[in-house]
Tab-separated table of C-alpha atoms and ligand atoms in Angstrom:
chain	number	residue	atom	x	y	z
A	1	UNK	CA	128.510	108.987	68.347
A	2	UNK	CA	132.040	109.116	69.974
A	3	UNK	CA	131.159	109.280	73.734
A	4	UNK	CA	127.973	108.258	75.735
A	5	UNK	CA	126.328	111.173	77.072
A	6	UNK	CA	126.546	111.273	81.106
A	7	UNK	CA	123.201	112.335	82.491
A	8	UNK	CA	121.904	111.684	85.962
A	9	UNK	CA	120.350	108.494	86.238
A	10	UNK	CA	120.367	107.511	89.839
A	11	UNK	CA	116.733	106.071	89.612
A	12	UNK	CA	115.460	104.244	86.637
A	13	UNK	CA	111.805	104.393	87.592
A	14	UNK	CA	109.904	101.480	86.143
A	15	UNK	CA	106.072	101.769	85.550
A	16	UNK	CA	103.461	99.749	83.769
A	17	UNK	CA	102.101	101.811	81.079
A	18	UNK	CA	98.925	99.361	80.770
A	19	UNK	CA	98.211	100.159	84.557
A	20	UNK	CA	95.981	103.350	84.208
A	21	UNK	CA	96.436	104.228	87.813
A	22	UNK	CA	100.256	103.856	87.464
A	23	UNK	CA	100.304	105.645	84.166
A	24	UNK	CA	98.232	108.449	85.457
A	25	UNK	CA	101.109	109.263	87.960
A	26	UNK	CA	103.643	109.552	85.125
A	27	UNK	CA	103.248	113.075	84.119
A	28	UNK	CA	103.696	114.643	87.884
A	29	UNK	CA	106.766	112.452	88.421
A	30	UNK	CA	108.630	113.788	85.341
A	31	UNK	CA	111.221	116.155	86.120
A	32	UNK	CA	111.470	114.522	89.693
A	33	UNK	CA	112.930	111.455	88.876
A	34	UNK	CA	116.251	110.944	86.752
A	35	UNK	CA	114.685	108.231	84.450
A	36	UNK	CA	111.203	107.031	83.750
A	37	UNK	CA	110.814	103.693	82.232
A	38	UNK	CA	107.825	102.231	80.520
A	39	UNK	CA	108.284	98.564	81.068
A	40	UNK	CA	106.784	96.370	78.393
A	41	UNK	CA	108.625	92.930	79.338
A	42	UNK	CA	108.353	90.859	82.657
A	43	UNK	CA	105.734	91.966	85.001
A	44	UNK	CA	103.468	92.831	82.496
A	45	UNK	CA	100.653	90.249	81.708
A	46	UNK	CA	100.712	88.577	78.429
A	47	UNK	CA	97.141	89.944	77.781
A	48	UNK	CA	98.223	93.524	78.343
A	49	UNK	CA	101.320	93.537	76.180
A	50	UNK	CA	99.805	95.633	73.321
A	51	UNK	CA	97.993	97.752	75.837
A	52	UNK	CA	101.181	98.640	77.588
A	53	UNK	CA	102.953	99.354	74.340
A	54	UNK	CA	100.149	101.633	73.296
A	55	UNK	CA	99.852	103.070	76.664
A	56	UNK	CA	103.429	104.269	76.228
A	57	UNK	CA	103.030	105.684	72.995
A	58	UNK	CA	100.328	107.884	74.408
A	59	UNK	CA	102.446	108.742	77.471
A	60	UNK	CA	105.508	109.710	75.375
A	61	UNK	CA	103.410	111.863	73.007
A	62	UNK	CA	101.484	113.563	75.709
A	63	UNK	CA	103.973	113.978	78.350
A	64	UNK	CA	106.629	116.931	78.798
A	65	UNK	CA	109.411	115.009	80.509
A	66	UNK	CA	111.448	118.262	81.593
A	67	UNK	CA	114.479	116.793	82.886
A	68	UNK	CA	113.716	113.299	83.021
A	69	UNK	CA	114.790	110.737	80.506
A	70	UNK	CA	112.247	108.521	78.964
A	71	UNK	CA	113.429	104.829	78.546
A	72	UNK	CA	111.522	101.808	77.486
A	73	UNK	CA	112.239	98.113	78.482
A	74	UNK	CA	111.227	96.140	75.493
A	75	UNK	CA	110.125	92.298	75.364
A	76	UNK	CA	112.680	89.891	74.928
A	77	UNK	CA	114.268	89.398	71.336
A	78	UNK	CA	113.051	85.744	71.206
A	79	UNK	CA	109.435	86.937	71.832
A	80	UNK	CA	106.521	87.510	69.623
A	81	UNK	CA	106.041	91.149	70.726
A	82	UNK	CA	109.597	92.716	70.530
A	83	UNK	CA	109.454	93.515	66.602
A	84	UNK	CA	106.133	95.650	67.030
A	85	UNK	CA	107.628	97.156	70.359
A	86	UNK	CA	110.403	98.695	68.524
A	87	UNK	CA	108.818	99.613	65.254
A	88	UNK	CA	106.015	101.143	67.013
A	89	UNK	CA	107.762	103.199	69.675
A	90	UNK	CA	110.761	104.221	67.433
A	91	UNK	CA	108.287	105.573	64.493
A	92	UNK	CA	105.680	107.098	67.015
A	93	UNK	CA	107.618	108.523	69.960
A	94	UNK	CA	111.485	108.038	68.567
A	95	UNK	CA	112.163	111.569	69.369
A	96	UNK	CA	111.186	111.430	73.015
A	97	UNK	CA	112.880	107.902	73.741
A	98	UNK	CA	116.588	108.285	75.096
A	99	UNK	CA	117.246	104.504	75.823
A	100	UNK	CA	116.070	101.092	74.649
A	101	UNK	CA	116.812	98.469	77.378
A	102	UNK	CA	117.148	94.851	76.068
A	103	UNK	CA	116.512	92.082	78.455
A	104	UNK	CA	117.913	88.620	78.510
A	105	UNK	CA	120.982	89.708	76.294
A	106	UNK	CA	123.225	86.507	75.311
A	107	UNK	CA	125.934	88.009	73.389
A	108	UNK	CA	126.986	90.513	70.824
A	109	UNK	CA	124.518	89.224	68.250
A	110	UNK	CA	121.609	90.628	69.863
A	111	UNK	CA	122.912	94.053	70.202
A	112	UNK	CA	123.873	93.882	66.546
A	113	UNK	CA	120.223	92.962	65.767
A	114	UNK	CA	118.909	96.040	67.860
A	115	UNK	CA	121.295	98.310	66.577
A	116	UNK	CA	120.593	97.665	63.007
A	117	UNK	CA	116.689	97.659	63.503
A	118	UNK	CA	116.957	100.905	65.498
A	119	UNK	CA	119.043	102.563	62.562
A	120	UNK	CA	116.560	101.468	59.982
A	121	UNK	CA	113.481	102.684	62.015
A	122	UNK	CA	115.273	105.917	63.150
A	123	UNK	CA	115.893	106.481	59.238
A	124	UNK	CA	112.440	105.787	58.516
A	125	UNK	CA	110.963	108.111	61.154
A	126	UNK	CA	113.271	110.722	60.548
A	127	UNK	CA	114.549	110.579	64.253
A	128	UNK	CA	117.555	113.084	64.409
A	129	UNK	CA	119.901	111.472	67.175
A	130	UNK	CA	120.647	107.919	67.963
A	131	UNK	CA	118.453	106.079	70.465
A	132	UNK	CA	120.874	104.363	73.033
A	133	UNK	CA	120.780	100.692	74.052
A	134	UNK	CA	120.973	99.467	77.688
A	135	UNK	CA	121.375	95.574	78.315
A	136	UNK	CA	120.299	93.566	81.194
A	137	UNK	CA	122.777	91.163	82.368
A	138	UNK	CA	120.603	88.495	83.391
A	139	UNK	CA	121.835	85.059	81.612
A	140	UNK	CA	124.742	83.136	82.293
A	141	UNK	CA	125.976	83.366	78.599
A	142	UNK	CA	125.431	87.207	78.844
A	143	UNK	CA	127.606	87.171	81.606
A	144	UNK	CA	130.378	85.164	80.050
A	145	UNK	CA	130.176	87.871	77.173
A	146	UNK	CA	129.649	90.978	79.212
A	147	UNK	CA	132.914	92.561	78.148
A	148	UNK	CA	131.969	91.969	74.134
A	149	UNK	CA	128.475	93.216	74.824
A	150	UNK	CA	129.616	96.449	76.369
A	151	UNK	CA	131.875	97.165	73.409
A	152	UNK	CA	129.752	96.086	70.534
A	153	UNK	CA	128.105	99.173	69.265
A	154	UNK	CA	128.523	102.896	70.125
A	155	UNK	CA	124.885	102.881	70.951
A	156	UNK	CA	125.810	100.884	73.957
A	157	UNK	CA	124.930	103.138	77.036
A	158	UNK	CA	125.205	100.903	80.009
A	159	UNK	CA	124.281	97.493	81.704
A	160	UNK	CA	121.922	96.612	84.456
A	161	UNK	CA	122.185	93.761	86.796
A	162	UNK	CA	119.126	91.373	86.626
A	163	UNK	CA	119.516	89.255	89.663
A	164	UNK	CA	116.132	87.520	89.269
A	165	UNK	CA	116.556	85.983	85.669
A	166	UNK	CA	120.207	85.539	86.514
A	167	UNK	CA	119.487	83.516	89.271
A	168	UNK	CA	117.214	81.368	87.400
A	169	UNK	CA	119.301	80.760	84.323
A	170	UNK	CA	122.541	80.003	86.641
A	171	UNK	CA	120.310	77.737	88.655
A	172	UNK	CA	121.118	79.522	91.948
A	173	UNK	CA	118.946	78.136	94.821
A	174	UNK	CA	117.176	81.203	95.545
A	175	UNK	CA	113.605	82.548	95.189
A	176	UNK	CA	113.973	86.311	95.508
A	177	UNK	CA	114.162	89.479	93.174
A	178	UNK	CA	117.720	90.664	94.263
A	179	UNK	CA	119.123	91.308	97.492
A	180	UNK	CA	121.105	88.896	99.698
A	181	UNK	CA	120.313	85.533	101.484
A	182	UNK	CA	120.875	84.702	105.087
A	183	UNK	CA	122.118	81.238	104.032
A	184	UNK	CA	125.088	82.734	102.149
A	185	UNK	CA	127.350	83.270	104.885
A	186	UNK	CA	130.598	82.479	106.562
A	187	UNK	CA	131.138	81.379	110.218
A	188	UNK	CA	133.809	81.594	112.632
A	189	UNK	CA	135.895	78.619	113.473
A	190	UNK	CA	134.722	76.151	116.093
A	191	UNK	CA	136.454	76.401	119.478
A	192	UNK	CA	138.526	73.518	120.493
A	193	UNK	CA	137.225	71.500	123.578
A	194	UNK	CA	138.216	68.526	125.604
A	195	UNK	CA	135.847	66.524	123.428
A	196	UNK	CA	137.220	67.697	120.158
A	197	UNK	CA	135.498	70.767	118.442
A	198	UNK	CA	132.513	72.506	119.394
A	199	UNK	CA	130.989	72.681	116.061
A	200	UNK	CA	127.470	73.559	117.023
A	201	UNK	CA	128.788	76.459	119.161
A	202	UNK	CA	126.885	75.431	122.287
A	203	UNK	CA	129.736	76.545	124.635
A	204	UNK	CA	131.223	79.092	122.480
A	205	UNK	CA	128.768	80.938	120.050
A	206	UNK	CA	130.183	81.031	116.622
A	207	UNK	CA	129.299	84.177	114.651
A	208	UNK	CA	128.302	84.244	111.262
A	209	UNK	CA	128.403	87.044	108.767
A	210	UNK	CA	126.020	87.150	105.675
A	211	UNK	CA	128.096	87.347	102.423
A	212	UNK	CA	127.037	89.451	99.248
A	213	UNK	CA	125.780	87.056	96.602
A	214	UNK	CA	126.240	89.625	93.968
A	215	UNK	CA	129.513	90.903	94.598
A	216	UNK	CA	131.388	89.100	91.761
A	217	UNK	CA	128.714	89.845	89.260
A	218	UNK	CA	128.572	93.453	89.885
A	219	UNK	CA	132.352	93.841	90.072
A	220	UNK	CA	132.687	92.199	86.678
A	221	UNK	CA	129.834	94.241	85.205
A	222	UNK	CA	131.557	97.391	86.574
A	223	UNK	CA	134.981	96.562	85.028
A	224	UNK	CA	133.371	95.597	81.733
A	225	UNK	CA	131.513	99.099	81.452
A	226	UNK	CA	134.261	101.146	82.685
A	227	UNK	CA	136.586	99.644	80.059
A	228	UNK	CA	134.077	100.589	77.294
A	229	UNK	CA	133.185	104.023	78.982
A	230	UNK	CA	129.611	103.033	79.527
A	231	UNK	CA	127.520	102.924	82.719
A	232	UNK	CA	126.691	100.134	85.281
A	233	UNK	CA	123.458	100.073	87.216
A	234	UNK	CA	122.289	97.669	89.850
A	235	UNK	CA	118.715	96.182	89.074
A	236	UNK	CA	115.818	95.358	91.150
A	237	UNK	CA	115.202	94.911	94.712
A	238	UNK	CA	111.952	93.227	94.997
A	239	UNK	CA	111.240	93.366	98.896
A	240	UNK	CA	109.481	96.450	98.610
A	241	UNK	CA	108.669	96.871	102.353
A	242	UNK	CA	112.253	96.074	103.433
A	243	UNK	CA	113.660	99.650	102.845
A	244	UNK	CA	116.698	99.051	105.019
A	245	UNK	CA	117.894	96.103	103.030
A	246	UNK	CA	117.151	97.917	99.893
A	247	UNK	CA	119.324	100.912	100.823
A	248	UNK	CA	122.404	98.435	101.803
A	249	UNK	CA	121.983	96.722	98.308
A	250	UNK	CA	121.913	100.170	96.663
A	251	UNK	CA	125.072	101.519	98.564
A	252	UNK	CA	127.039	98.165	97.834
A	253	UNK	CA	126.518	98.857	94.120
A	254	UNK	CA	127.333	102.498	94.493
A	255	UNK	CA	130.553	102.071	96.236
A	256	UNK	CA	131.432	99.194	93.726
A	257	UNK	CA	131.203	101.889	90.719
A	258	UNK	CA	127.289	101.604	89.691
A	259	UNK	CA	125.684	105.000	88.896
A	260	UNK	CA	122.245	104.117	89.605
A	261	UNK	CA	119.777	101.497	89.997
A	262	UNK	CA	116.132	100.445	89.154
A	263	UNK	CA	113.119	101.488	91.512
A	264	UNK	CA	109.957	99.551	91.372
A	265	UNK	CA	107.877	101.529	93.793
A	266	UNK	CA	107.747	105.093	94.480
A	267	UNK	CA	109.248	104.373	98.038
A	268	UNK	CA	112.314	103.243	96.455
A	269	UNK	CA	112.883	106.631	94.635
A	270	UNK	CA	114.015	108.602	97.656
A	271	UNK	CA	116.457	105.861	98.632
A	272	UNK	CA	117.916	105.551	95.085
A	273	UNK	CA	118.534	109.443	94.827
A	274	UNK	CA	120.035	109.709	98.341
A	275	UNK	CA	122.414	106.548	97.954
A	276	UNK	CA	123.497	107.376	94.361
A	277	UNK	CA	124.365	110.986	95.399
A	278	UNK	CA	127.520	111.423	96.934
A	279	UNK	CA	127.427	112.243	100.818
A	280	UNK	CA	128.171	115.835	101.272
A	281	UNK	CA	130.756	114.984	103.836
A	282	UNK	CA	132.615	112.752	101.259
A	283	UNK	CA	132.462	115.643	98.712
A	284	UNK	CA	133.869	117.988	101.344
A	285	UNK	CA	136.702	115.778	102.050
A	286	UNK	CA	137.170	115.231	98.317
A	287	UNK	CA	137.392	118.906	97.589
A	288	UNK	CA	139.887	119.257	100.617
A	289	UNK	CA	142.252	116.581	98.845
A	290	UNK	CA	142.003	118.299	95.423
A	291	UNK	CA	142.851	121.646	96.980
A	292	UNK	CA	145.652	120.119	98.980
A	293	UNK	CA	147.075	118.322	95.930
A	294	UNK	CA	147.943	121.647	94.120
A	295	UNK	CA	149.161	120.339	90.694
A	296	UNK	CA	148.147	117.101	91.424
A	297	UNK	CA	151.410	115.354	91.702
A	298	UNK	CA	153.521	114.390	94.748
A	299	UNK	CA	152.291	113.130	98.226
A	300	UNK	CA	150.699	115.281	101.163
A	301	UNK	CA	149.394	114.424	104.600
A	302	UNK	CA	145.946	115.407	105.236
A	303	UNK	CA	144.234	114.568	108.591
A	304	UNK	CA	147.125	111.963	109.440
A	305	UNK	CA	146.422	110.267	105.889
A	306	UNK	CA	148.672	110.176	102.904
A	307	UNK	CA	147.077	111.342	99.744
A	308	UNK	CA	148.517	111.075	96.188
A	309	UNK	CA	147.825	111.285	92.641
A	310	UNK	CA	145.389	107.902	92.890
A	311	UNK	CA	143.353	109.245	95.757
A	312	UNK	CA	143.058	112.520	93.788
A	313	UNK	CA	141.700	110.673	91.152
A	314	UNK	CA	139.154	109.023	93.169
A	315	UNK	CA	138.244	112.452	94.757
A	316	UNK	CA	137.848	113.948	91.414
A	317	UNK	CA	135.341	111.369	90.281
A	318	UNK	CA	133.302	112.374	93.530
A	319	UNK	CA	133.783	116.119	92.855
A	320	UNK	CA	132.732	115.941	89.141
A	321	UNK	CA	129.713	113.708	90.129
A	322	UNK	CA	128.712	116.095	92.720
A	323	UNK	CA	128.981	119.070	90.148
A	324	UNK	CA	126.949	117.281	87.785
A	325	UNK	CA	124.145	116.346	90.255
A	326	UNK	CA	124.308	119.812	91.751
A	327	UNK	CA	123.530	121.490	88.401
A	328	UNK	CA	120.119	120.318	88.226
A	329	UNK	CA	119.377	120.218	91.919
A	330	UNK	CA	119.556	123.443	94.184
A	331	UNK	CA	119.368	121.258	97.470
A	332	UNK	CA	122.450	119.134	96.491
A	333	UNK	CA	124.057	122.226	95.279
A	334	UNK	CA	123.663	123.849	98.685
A	335	UNK	CA	124.546	120.746	100.625
A	336	UNK	CA	127.718	120.510	98.377
A	337	UNK	CA	128.676	124.143	98.697
A	338	UNK	CA	128.365	124.359	94.950
A	339	UNK	CA	126.835	126.292	92.247
A	340	UNK	CA	123.169	125.006	91.276
B	1	ACO	C1	112.617	91.206	87.919
B	1	ACO	C2	112.182	92.292	87.206
B	1	ACO	O1	111.742	92.495	86.046
B	1	ACO	S1	111.741	93.851	88.111
B	1	ACO	C3	110.958	94.779	86.839
B	1	ACO	C4	109.514	94.590	86.721
B	1	ACO	N1	108.819	94.911	87.675
B	1	ACO	C5	107.958	95.824	87.543
B	1	ACO	O2	108.220	96.953	86.892
B	1	ACO	C6	107.176	96.169	89.114
B	1	ACO	C7	106.646	97.746	89.133
B	1	ACO	N2	106.071	98.010	90.357
B	1	ACO	C8	104.654	97.332	90.501
B	1	ACO	O3	104.173	96.703	89.698
B	1	ACO	C9	104.156	97.671	91.841
B	1	ACO	O4	104.850	98.728	92.578
B	1	ACO	C10	104.025	96.504	92.755
B	1	ACO	C11	103.088	95.247	92.039
B	1	ACO	C12	105.270	95.875	93.051
B	1	ACO	C13	103.260	96.915	94.131
B	1	ACO	O5	102.020	97.771	93.632
B	1	ACO	P1	101.003	98.133	94.573
B	1	ACO	O6	100.400	96.774	95.484
B	1	ACO	O7	99.860	98.760	94.029
B	1	ACO	O8	101.670	98.829	95.751
B	1	ACO	P2	101.119	100.126	96.787
B	1	ACO	O9	99.648	99.725	96.923
B	1	ACO	O10	102.003	100.211	97.861
B	1	ACO	O11	101.070	101.337	95.843
B	1	ACO	C14	100.796	102.663	96.380
B	1	ACO	C15	100.630	103.704	95.263
B	1	ACO	O12	101.731	103.597	94.346
B	1	ACO	C16	101.454	103.561	93.123
B	1	ACO	N3	102.521	102.777	92.401
B	1	ACO	C17	102.938	101.574	92.777
B	1	ACO	N4	104.147	101.158	92.227
B	1	ACO	C18	104.195	102.080	91.216
B	1	ACO	C19	105.204	102.348	90.244
B	1	ACO	N5	105.988	101.634	89.919
B	1	ACO	N6	105.188	103.657	89.316
B	1	ACO	C20	104.140	104.654	89.806
B	1	ACO	N7	103.220	104.516	90.820
B	1	ACO	C21	103.248	103.215	91.453
B	1	ACO	C22	100.014	102.724	93.042
B	1	ACO	O13	99.386	102.796	92.084
B	1	ACO	C23	99.470	103.260	94.443
B	1	ACO	O14	98.692	104.324	93.927
B	1	ACO	P3	97.460	104.987	94.763
B	1	ACO	O15	98.093	105.496	96.138
B	1	ACO	O16	96.949	106.061	94.122
B	1	ACO	O17	96.675	103.989	94.954
B	2	LIG	O1	114.888	91.920	84.882
B	2	LIG	C1	115.409	91.879	85.991
B	2	LIG	C2	115.723	90.529	86.888
B	2	LIG	O2	116.218	90.584	87.904
B	2	LIG	O3	115.405	89.476	86.129
B	3	MG	MG1	114.550	89.800	84.064
């Protein structure tokens, strides 16, 4: 493969194939969410690992996924389950499986191993196209090696941030699954008083602004992915009830360059689809810039602002994403004024 296929993947929706109630919902979700991911790793009880694997084989065989992709997250490479996960899934449903997500990737050697194993299993099972690989960025060593990981195999489809494991591995002092922390903030200066400085803000309140714990990590991941032509994603937002905080975290990732996110609960799917589809007003503006820029060179004024080759390129990113999403979604096509 010379180029990783770019398909909509705004929401990578996690389900537990060993949970009968959840698994029963999957066929009806096919075609409504960009990616359905059968999770075999964390969040699946050790006693249910085999049931989850077999549940995914059954779902893979029996479900018509329509426009949705089927992904899996296999167990970690140092676990007793991963060899059977890969062997069973590729030989039984390899033709349906688009992407294998590999957790806790440390370096190029992990991807080499999965790459070789997939090639052997694909050949054995007669799978006609390569199954792609997606790494989770959730160890400090993986973070240090992120550029190398992104470029190590032509199967590399993308990378997701794994904020929970990464926080633990880095020994961050948080206890959450993704999202921010109220203690990670900056504070305005203390006012000077006759007695010195009003450090507690008793007379002159000092404003605080919560900072983004994940800014550095996401930005570095985005650069590493862009450099190698693969796709970056935010990961889990564990506070299912905080739909507002979830939307903000997703939007930060979208603005920084991510193409999608994980969804852990059905209520996060709508948020992900909305946030990772460009806003119609931004698409409208981008189309006007493209129109105004003519052959794409020089500088023009539009609404009092200078536009040139560089802003045109940003606008083309927006328009092309909108066109891609409009192709499979009549409602978005209408909102963008594009052909569905
Ligand atoms: C750090 C990491 O690795 S994150 C990735 C690993 N974690 C996961 O994959 C978690 C996936 N999600 C879940 O397990 C669940 O959503 C939980 C445990 C968070 C919450 O589950 P519940 O307490 O059952 O949620 P809730 O009661 O709101 O569910 C409402 C309905 O949605 C269903 N549902 C919940 N989550 C999902 C899901 N991910 N996919 C499909 N259906 C789901 C429930 O079965 C329930 O169905 P019902 O109305 O027929 O009873
Ligand atoms: O697997 C995801 C994480 O945040 O850890
Ligand atoms: Mg993890």
